[in-house]
PDB file of C-alpha atoms and ligand atoms in Angstrom:
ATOM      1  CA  UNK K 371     165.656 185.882  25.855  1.00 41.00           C
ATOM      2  CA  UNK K 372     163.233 186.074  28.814  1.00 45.00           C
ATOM      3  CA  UNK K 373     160.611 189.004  29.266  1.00 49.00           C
ATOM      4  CA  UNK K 374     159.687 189.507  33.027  1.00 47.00           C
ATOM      5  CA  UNK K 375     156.149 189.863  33.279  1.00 49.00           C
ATOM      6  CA  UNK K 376     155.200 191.163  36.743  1.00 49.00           C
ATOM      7  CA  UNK K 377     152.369 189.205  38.245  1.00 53.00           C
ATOM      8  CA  UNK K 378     149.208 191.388  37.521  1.00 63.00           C
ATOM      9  CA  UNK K 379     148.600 193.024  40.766  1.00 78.00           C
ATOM     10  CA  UNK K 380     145.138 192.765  42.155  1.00 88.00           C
ATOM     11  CA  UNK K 381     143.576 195.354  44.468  1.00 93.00           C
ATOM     12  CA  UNK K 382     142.784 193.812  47.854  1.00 95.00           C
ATOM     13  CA  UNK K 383     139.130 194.105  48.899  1.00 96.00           C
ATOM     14  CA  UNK K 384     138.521 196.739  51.659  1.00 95.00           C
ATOM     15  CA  UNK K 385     136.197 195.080  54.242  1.00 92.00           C
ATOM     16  CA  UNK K 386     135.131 198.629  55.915  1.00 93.00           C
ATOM     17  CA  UNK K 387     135.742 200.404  52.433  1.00 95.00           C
ATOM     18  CA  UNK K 388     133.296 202.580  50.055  1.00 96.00           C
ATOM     19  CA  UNK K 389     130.427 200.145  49.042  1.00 97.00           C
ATOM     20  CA  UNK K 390     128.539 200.841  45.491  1.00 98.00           C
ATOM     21  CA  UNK K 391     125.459 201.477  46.410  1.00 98.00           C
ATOM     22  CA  UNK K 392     123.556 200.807  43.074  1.00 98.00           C
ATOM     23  CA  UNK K 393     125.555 197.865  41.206  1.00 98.00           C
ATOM     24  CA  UNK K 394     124.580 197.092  37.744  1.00 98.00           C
ATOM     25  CA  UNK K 395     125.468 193.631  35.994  1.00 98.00           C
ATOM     26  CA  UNK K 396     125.295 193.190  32.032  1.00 98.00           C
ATOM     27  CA  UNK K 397     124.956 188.976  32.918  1.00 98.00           C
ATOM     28  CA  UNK K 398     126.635 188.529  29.483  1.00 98.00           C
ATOM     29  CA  UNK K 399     128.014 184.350  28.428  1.00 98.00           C
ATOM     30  CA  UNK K 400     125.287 181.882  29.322  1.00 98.00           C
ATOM     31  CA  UNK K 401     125.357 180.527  25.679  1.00 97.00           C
ATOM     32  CA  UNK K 402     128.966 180.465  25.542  1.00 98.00           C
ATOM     33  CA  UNK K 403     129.239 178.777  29.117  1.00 98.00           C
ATOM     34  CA  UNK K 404     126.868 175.554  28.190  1.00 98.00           C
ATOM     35  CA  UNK K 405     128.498 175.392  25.011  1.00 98.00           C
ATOM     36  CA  UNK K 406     131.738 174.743  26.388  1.00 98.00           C
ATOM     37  CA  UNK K 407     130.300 171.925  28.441  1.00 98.00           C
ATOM     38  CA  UNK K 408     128.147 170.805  25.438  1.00 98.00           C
ATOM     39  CA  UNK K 409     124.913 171.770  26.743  1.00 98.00           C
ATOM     40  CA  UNK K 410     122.188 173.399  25.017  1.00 96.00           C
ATOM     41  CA  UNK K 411     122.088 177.641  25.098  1.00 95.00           C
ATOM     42  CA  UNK K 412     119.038 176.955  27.401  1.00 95.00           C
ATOM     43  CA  UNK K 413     120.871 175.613  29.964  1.00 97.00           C
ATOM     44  CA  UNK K 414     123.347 178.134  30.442  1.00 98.00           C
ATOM     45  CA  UNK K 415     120.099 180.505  30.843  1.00 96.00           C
ATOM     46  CA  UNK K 416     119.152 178.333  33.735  1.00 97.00           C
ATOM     47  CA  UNK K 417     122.655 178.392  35.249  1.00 98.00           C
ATOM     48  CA  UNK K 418     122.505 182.071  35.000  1.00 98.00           C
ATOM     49  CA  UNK K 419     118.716 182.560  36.741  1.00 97.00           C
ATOM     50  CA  UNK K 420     120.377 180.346  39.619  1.00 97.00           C
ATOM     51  CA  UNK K 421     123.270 182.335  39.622  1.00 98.00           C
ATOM     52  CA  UNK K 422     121.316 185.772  39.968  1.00 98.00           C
ATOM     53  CA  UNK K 423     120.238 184.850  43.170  1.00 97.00           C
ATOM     54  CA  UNK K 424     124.038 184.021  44.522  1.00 98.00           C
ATOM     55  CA  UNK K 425     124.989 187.350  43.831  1.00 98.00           C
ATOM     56  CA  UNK K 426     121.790 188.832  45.153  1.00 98.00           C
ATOM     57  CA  UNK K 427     122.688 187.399  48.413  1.00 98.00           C
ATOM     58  CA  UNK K 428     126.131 187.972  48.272  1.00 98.00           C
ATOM     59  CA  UNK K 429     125.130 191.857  48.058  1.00 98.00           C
ATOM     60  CA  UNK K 430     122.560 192.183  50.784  1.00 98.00           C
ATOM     61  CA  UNK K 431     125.768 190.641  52.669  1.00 98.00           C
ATOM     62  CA  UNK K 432     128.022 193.935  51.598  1.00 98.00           C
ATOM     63  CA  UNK K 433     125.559 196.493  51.506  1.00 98.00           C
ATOM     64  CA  UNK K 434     124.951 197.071  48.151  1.00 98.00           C
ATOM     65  CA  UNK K 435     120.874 198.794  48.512  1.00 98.00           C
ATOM     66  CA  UNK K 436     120.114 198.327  44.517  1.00 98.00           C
ATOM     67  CA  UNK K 437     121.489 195.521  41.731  1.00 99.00           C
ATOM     68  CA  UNK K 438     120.216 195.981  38.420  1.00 99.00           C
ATOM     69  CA  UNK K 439     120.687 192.927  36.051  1.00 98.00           C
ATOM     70  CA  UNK K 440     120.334 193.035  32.562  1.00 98.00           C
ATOM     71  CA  UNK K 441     117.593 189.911  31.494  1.00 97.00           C
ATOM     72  CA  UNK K 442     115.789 190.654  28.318  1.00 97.00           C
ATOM     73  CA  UNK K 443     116.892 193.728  25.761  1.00 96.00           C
ATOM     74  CA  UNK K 444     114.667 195.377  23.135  1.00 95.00           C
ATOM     75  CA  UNK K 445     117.075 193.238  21.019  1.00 94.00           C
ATOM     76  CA  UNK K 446     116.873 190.167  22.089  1.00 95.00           C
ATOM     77  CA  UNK K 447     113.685 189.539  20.513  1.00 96.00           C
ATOM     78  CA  UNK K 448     115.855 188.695  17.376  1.00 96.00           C
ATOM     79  CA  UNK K 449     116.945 185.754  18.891  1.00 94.00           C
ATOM     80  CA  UNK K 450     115.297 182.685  17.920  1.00 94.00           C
ATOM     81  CA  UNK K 451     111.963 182.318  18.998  1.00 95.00           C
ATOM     82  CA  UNK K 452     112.834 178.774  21.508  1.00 94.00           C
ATOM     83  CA  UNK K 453     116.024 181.046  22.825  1.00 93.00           C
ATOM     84  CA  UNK K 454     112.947 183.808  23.559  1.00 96.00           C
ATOM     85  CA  UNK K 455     109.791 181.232  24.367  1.00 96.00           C
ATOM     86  CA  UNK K 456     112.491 179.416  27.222  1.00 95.00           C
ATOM     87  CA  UNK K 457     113.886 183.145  28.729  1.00 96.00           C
ATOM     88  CA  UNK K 458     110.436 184.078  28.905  1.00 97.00           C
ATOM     89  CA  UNK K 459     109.709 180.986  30.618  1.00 97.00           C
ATOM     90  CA  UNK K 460     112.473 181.248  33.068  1.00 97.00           C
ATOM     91  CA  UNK K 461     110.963 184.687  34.233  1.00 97.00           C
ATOM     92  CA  UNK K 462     108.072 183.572  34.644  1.00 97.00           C
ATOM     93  CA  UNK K 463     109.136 180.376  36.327  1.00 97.00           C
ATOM     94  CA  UNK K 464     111.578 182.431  38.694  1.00 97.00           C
ATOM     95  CA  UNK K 465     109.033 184.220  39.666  1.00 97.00           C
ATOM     96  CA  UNK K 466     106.718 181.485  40.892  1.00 97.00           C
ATOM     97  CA  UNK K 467     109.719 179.688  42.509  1.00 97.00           C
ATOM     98  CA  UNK K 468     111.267 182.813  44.466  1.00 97.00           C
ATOM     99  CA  UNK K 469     108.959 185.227  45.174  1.00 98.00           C
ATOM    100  CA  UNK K 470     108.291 184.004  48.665  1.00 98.00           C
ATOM    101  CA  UNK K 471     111.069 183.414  49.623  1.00 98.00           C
ATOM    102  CA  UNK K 472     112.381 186.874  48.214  1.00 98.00           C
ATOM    103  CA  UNK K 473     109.756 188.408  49.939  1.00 98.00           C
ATOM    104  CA  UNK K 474     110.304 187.235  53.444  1.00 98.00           C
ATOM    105  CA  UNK K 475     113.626 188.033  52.935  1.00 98.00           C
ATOM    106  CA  UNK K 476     112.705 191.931  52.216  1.00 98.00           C
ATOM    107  CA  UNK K 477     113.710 191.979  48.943  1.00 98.00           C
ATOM    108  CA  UNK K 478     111.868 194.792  46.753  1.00 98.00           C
ATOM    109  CA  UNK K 479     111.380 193.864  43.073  1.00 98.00           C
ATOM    110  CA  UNK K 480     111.550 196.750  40.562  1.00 98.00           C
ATOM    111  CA  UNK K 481     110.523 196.257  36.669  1.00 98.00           C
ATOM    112  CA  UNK K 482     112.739 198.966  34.089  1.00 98.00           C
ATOM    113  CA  UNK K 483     111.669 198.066  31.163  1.00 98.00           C
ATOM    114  CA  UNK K 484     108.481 198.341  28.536  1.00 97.00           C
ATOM    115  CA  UNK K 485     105.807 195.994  29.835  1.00 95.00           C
ATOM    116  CA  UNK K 486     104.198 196.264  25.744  1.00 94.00           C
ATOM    117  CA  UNK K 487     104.547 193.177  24.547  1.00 93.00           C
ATOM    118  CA  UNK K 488     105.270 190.812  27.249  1.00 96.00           C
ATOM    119  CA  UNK K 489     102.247 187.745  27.347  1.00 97.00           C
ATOM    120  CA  UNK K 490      99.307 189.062  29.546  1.00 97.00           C
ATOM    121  CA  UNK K 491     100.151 186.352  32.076  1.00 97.00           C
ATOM    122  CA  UNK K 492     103.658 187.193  32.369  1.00 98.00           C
ATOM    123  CA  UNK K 493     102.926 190.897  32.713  1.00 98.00           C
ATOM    124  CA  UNK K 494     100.193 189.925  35.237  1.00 98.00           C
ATOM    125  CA  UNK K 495     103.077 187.967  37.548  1.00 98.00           C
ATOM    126  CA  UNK K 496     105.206 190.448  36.971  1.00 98.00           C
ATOM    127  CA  UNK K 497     102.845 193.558  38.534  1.00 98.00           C
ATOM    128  CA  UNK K 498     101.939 191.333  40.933  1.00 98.00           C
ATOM    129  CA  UNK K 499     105.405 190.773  42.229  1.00 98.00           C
ATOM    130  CA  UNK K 500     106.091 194.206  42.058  1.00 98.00           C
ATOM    131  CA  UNK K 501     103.212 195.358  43.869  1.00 98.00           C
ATOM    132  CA  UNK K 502     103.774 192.303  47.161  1.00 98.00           C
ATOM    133  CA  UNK K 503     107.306 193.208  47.662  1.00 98.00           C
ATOM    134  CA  UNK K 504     106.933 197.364  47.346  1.00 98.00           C
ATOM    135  CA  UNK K 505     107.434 198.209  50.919  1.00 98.00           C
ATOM    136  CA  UNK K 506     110.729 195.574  51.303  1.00 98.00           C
ATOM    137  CA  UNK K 507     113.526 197.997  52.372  1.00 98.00           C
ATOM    138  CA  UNK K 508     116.508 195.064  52.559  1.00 98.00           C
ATOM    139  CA  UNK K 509     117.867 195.397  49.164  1.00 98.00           C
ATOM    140  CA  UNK K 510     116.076 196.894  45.555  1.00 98.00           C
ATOM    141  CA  UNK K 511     116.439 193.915  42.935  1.00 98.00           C
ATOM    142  CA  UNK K 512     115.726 196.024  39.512  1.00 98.00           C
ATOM    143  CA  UNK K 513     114.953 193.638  36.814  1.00 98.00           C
ATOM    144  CA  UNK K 514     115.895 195.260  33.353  1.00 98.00           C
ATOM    145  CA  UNK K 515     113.472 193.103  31.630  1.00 97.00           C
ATOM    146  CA  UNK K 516     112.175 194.275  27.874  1.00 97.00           C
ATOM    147  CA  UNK K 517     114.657 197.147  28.652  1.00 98.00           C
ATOM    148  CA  UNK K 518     116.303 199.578  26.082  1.00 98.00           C
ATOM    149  CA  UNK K 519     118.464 202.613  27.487  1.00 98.00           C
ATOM    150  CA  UNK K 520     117.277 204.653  24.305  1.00 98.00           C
ATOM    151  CA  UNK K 521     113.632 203.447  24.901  1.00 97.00           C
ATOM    152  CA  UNK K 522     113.537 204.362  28.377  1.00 98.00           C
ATOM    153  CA  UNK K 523     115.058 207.636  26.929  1.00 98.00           C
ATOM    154  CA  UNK K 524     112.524 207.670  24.262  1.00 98.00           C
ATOM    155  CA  UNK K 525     109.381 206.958  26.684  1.00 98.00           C
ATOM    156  CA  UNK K 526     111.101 209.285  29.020  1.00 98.00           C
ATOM    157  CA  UNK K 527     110.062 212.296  26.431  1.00 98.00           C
ATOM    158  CA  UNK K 528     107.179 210.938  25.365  1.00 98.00           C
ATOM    159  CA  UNK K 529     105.393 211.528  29.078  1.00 98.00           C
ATOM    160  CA  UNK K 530     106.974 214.321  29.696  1.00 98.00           C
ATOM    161  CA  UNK K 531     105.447 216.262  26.397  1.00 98.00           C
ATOM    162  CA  UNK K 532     102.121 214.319  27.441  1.00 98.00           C
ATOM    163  CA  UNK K 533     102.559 216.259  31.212  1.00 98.00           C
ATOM    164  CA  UNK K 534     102.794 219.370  28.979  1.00 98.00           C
ATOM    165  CA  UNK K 535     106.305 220.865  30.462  1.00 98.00           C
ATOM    166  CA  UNK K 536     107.516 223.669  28.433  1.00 98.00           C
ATOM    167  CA  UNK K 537     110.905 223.483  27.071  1.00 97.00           C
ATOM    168  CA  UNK K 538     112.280 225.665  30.129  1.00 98.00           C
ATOM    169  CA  UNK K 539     110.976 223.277  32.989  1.00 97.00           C
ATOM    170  CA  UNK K 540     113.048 220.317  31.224  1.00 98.00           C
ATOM    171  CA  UNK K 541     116.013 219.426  33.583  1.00 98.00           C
ATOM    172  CA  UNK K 542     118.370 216.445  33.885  1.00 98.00           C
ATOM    173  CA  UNK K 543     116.594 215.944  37.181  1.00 98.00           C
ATOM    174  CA  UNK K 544     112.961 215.972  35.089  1.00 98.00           C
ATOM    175  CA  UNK K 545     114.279 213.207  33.246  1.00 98.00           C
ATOM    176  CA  UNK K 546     115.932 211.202  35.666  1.00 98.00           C
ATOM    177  CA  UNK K 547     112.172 211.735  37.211  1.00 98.00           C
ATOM    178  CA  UNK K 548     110.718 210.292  34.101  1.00 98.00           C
ATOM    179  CA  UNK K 549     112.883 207.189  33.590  1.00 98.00           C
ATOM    180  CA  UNK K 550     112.004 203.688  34.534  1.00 98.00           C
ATOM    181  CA  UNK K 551     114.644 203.953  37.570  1.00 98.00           C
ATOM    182  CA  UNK K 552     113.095 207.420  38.514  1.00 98.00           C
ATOM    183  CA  UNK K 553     113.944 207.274  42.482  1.00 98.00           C
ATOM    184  CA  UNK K 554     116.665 204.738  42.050  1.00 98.00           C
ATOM    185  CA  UNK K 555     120.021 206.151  42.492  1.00 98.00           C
ATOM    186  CA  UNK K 556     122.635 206.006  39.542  1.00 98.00           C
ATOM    187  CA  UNK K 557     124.688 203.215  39.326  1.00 98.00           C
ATOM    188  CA  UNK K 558     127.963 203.436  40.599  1.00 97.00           C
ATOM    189  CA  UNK K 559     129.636 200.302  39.489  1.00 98.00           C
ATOM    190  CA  UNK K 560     128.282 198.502  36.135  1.00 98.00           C
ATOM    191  CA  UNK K 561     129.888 195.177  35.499  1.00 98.00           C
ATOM    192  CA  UNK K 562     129.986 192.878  32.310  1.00 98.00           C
ATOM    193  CA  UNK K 563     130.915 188.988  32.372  1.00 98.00           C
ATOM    194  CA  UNK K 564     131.408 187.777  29.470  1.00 98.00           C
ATOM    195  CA  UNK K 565     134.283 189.391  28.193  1.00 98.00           C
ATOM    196  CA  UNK K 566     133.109 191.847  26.029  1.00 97.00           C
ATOM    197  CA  UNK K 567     133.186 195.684  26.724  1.00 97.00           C
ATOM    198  CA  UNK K 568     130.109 197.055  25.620  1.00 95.00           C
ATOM    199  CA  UNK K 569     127.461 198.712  27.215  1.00 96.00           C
ATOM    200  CA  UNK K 570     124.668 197.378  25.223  1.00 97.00           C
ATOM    201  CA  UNK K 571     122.498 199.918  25.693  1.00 98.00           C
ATOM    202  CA  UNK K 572     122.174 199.041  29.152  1.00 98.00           C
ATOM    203  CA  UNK K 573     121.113 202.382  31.877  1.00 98.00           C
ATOM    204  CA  UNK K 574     122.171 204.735  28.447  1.00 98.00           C
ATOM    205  CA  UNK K 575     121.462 207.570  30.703  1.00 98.00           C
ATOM    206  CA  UNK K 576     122.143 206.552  34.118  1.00 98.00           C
ATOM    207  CA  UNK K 577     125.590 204.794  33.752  1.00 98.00           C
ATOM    208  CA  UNK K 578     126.891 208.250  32.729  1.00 96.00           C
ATOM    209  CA  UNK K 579     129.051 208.204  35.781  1.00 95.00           C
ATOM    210  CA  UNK K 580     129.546 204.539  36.682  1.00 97.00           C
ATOM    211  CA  UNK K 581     132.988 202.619  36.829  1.00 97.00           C
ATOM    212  CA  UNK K 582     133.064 199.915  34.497  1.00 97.00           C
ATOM    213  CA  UNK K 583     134.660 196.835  35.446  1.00 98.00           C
ATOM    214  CA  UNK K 584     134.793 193.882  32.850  1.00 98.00           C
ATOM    215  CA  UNK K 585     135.622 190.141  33.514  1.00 98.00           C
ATOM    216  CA  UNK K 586     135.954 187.325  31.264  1.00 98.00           C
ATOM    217  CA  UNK K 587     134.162 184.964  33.187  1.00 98.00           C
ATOM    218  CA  UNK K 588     131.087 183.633  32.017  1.00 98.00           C
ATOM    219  CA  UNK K 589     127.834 184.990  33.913  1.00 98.00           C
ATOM    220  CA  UNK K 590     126.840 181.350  35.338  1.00 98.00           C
ATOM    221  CA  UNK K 591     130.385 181.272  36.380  1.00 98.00           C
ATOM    222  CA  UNK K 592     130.748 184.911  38.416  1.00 98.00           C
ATOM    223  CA  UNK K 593     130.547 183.859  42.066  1.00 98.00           C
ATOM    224  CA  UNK K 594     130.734 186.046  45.698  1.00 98.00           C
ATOM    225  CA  UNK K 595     134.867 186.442  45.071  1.00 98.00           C
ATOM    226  CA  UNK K 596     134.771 187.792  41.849  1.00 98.00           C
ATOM    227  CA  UNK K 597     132.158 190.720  42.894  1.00 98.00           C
ATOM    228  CA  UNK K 598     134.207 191.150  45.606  1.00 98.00           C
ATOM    229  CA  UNK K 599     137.161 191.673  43.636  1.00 97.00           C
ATOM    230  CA  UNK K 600     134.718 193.800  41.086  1.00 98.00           C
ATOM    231  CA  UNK K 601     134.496 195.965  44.381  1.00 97.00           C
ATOM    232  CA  UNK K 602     137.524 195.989  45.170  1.00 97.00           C
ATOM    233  CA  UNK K 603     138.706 197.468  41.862  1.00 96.00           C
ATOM    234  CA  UNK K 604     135.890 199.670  42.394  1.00 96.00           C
ATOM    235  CA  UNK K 605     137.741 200.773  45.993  1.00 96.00           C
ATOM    236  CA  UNK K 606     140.525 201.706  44.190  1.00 93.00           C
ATOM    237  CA  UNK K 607     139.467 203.858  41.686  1.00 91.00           C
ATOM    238  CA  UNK K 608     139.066 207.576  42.215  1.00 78.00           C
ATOM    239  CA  UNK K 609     135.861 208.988  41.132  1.00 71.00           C
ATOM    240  CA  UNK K 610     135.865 212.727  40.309  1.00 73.00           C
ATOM    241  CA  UNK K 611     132.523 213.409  38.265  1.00 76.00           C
ATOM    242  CA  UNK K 612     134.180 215.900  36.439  1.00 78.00           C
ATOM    243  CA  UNK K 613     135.941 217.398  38.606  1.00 80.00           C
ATOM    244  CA  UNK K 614     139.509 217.939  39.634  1.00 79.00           C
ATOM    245  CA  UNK K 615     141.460 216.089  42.516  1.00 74.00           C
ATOM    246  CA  UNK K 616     141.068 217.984  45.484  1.00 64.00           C
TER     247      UNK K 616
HETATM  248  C1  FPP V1761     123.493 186.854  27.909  1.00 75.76           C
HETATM  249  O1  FPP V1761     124.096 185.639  27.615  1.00 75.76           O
HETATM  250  C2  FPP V1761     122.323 186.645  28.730  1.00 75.76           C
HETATM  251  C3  FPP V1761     121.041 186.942  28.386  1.00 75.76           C
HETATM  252  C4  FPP V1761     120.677 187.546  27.099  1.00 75.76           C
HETATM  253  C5  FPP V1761     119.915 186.654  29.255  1.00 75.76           C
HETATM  254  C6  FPP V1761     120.198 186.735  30.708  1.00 75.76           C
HETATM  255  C7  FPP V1761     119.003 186.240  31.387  1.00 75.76           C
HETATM  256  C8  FPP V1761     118.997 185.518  32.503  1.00 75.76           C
HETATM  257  C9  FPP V1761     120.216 185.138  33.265  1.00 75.76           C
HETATM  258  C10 FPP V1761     117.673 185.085  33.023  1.00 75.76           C
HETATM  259  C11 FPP V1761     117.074 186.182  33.828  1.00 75.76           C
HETATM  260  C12 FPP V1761     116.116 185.674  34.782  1.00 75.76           C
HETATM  261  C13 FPP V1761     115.549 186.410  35.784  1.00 75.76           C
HETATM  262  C14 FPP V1761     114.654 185.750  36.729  1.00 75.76           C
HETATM  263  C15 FPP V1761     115.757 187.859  35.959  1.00 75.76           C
HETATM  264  P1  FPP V1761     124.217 185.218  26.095  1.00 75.76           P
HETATM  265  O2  FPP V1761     123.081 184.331  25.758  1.00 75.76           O
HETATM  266  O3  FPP V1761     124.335 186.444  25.250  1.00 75.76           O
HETATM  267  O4  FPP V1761     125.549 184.418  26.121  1.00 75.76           O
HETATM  268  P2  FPP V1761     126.617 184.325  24.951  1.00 75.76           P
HETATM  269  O5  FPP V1761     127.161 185.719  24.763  1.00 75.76           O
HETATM  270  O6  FPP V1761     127.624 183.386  25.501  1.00 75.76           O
HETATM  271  O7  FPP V1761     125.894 183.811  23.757  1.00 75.76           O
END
């Protein structure tokens, strides 16, 4: 007995269609990609660093003002401490190797994340990077480095208590104001390689309006035609915020 299975229809990309403007990508299967080729975890890492700056371009190209990829959780200090030492390294490295270059091409660098507890050096490159590329207007590249959505939420409070607001002047808007993104606008489209569908506690806060669109492939592995088709998904989708269809 044969079961018809209709080809799984694919939304087409719209060239002039709506365009996220804030794109955020949990860059999830860099172990799981260099263990299927038999290479170390650390080289699926390095794939995905290379990898960050297809899609980076690949963006500018379509529009998108602000990508926000997920690098380092408050969790993934557990890892084990090479796994940590060489990610740390990478950053660091990355920065070295691209900051020119990102620079000149008027690329602004945001940190979201806790800078406690990153090396003194690192968090030296890092503030530095931040600071050179602060007027670039191209495209916002937010790093969510050392980043936990309840910690941002956490810290959030925390300075807003130390500002002294009273319990009537706190708004959404005060703690939008107050979170490492404050200024950024919310994501519209967060996407997960990797196959999993999890947030991770990834933009906690921010994301509470996104569409989510998760793909199997591996991070290293997520080229310019599968964002597009991310997008295109996106296209499709009606986004009501609550709301009824008009
Ligand atoms: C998830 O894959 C990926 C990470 C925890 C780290 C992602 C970091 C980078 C791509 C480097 C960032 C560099 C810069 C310059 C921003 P995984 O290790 O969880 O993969 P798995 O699920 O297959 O084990």
């Amino acid at each position: 007995m044969g079961v018809a299975v209709s080809a799984e229809s694919k939304p087409e990309f719209i060239p002039n269609g709506p365009i996220p403007q804030h794109v955020g990508i949990i860059m999830d299967g860099n172990g799981r990609w260099a263990q299927a080729r038999g290479l170390p975890r650390t080289m699926g890492h390095r794939a995905g660093t290379k990898n960050i700056r297809r899609i980076l371009e690949e963006s500018v190209r379509l529009g998108i003002k602000v990508l926000t990829v997920y690098a380092f959780s408050t969790e993934n200090w557990g890892r084990p401490r090479a796994e940590v030492n060489h990610l740390m390294r990478l950053i660091s490295q990355s920065i070295r190797d691209e900051l020119d270059e990102l620079d000149a091409n008027g690329v602004q660098i945001r940190h979201s994340g806790r800078l406690e507890g990153i090396s003194p050096r690192l968090r030296e490159q890092i503030e530095y990077a931040l600071e050179r590329t602060r007027n670039n207007d191209t495209i916002i590249l937010n790093v969510a480095f050392n980043y936990g959505g309840r910690a941002e939420i956490v810290d959030a409070i925390k300075e807003i208590i130390r500002k002294g607001y009273k319990p009537e002047d706190v708004t959404e808007e005060l703690v939008s104001q107050h979170l490492y993104t404050a200024g950024l606008p919310d994501p519209d489209l967060i996407i997960r390689t990797g196959g999993e569908y999890r947030l991770s506690n990834f933009l906690t806060w921010q994301a509470a309006y996104a569409e989510y669109y998760a793909t199997p492939t591996y991070w290293p592995d997520f080229d310019e035609a599968e964002l597009r088709a991310a997008i295109a998904e996106f296209q499709h989708r009606e986004r009501r915020f609550g709301l009824v269809k008009s």
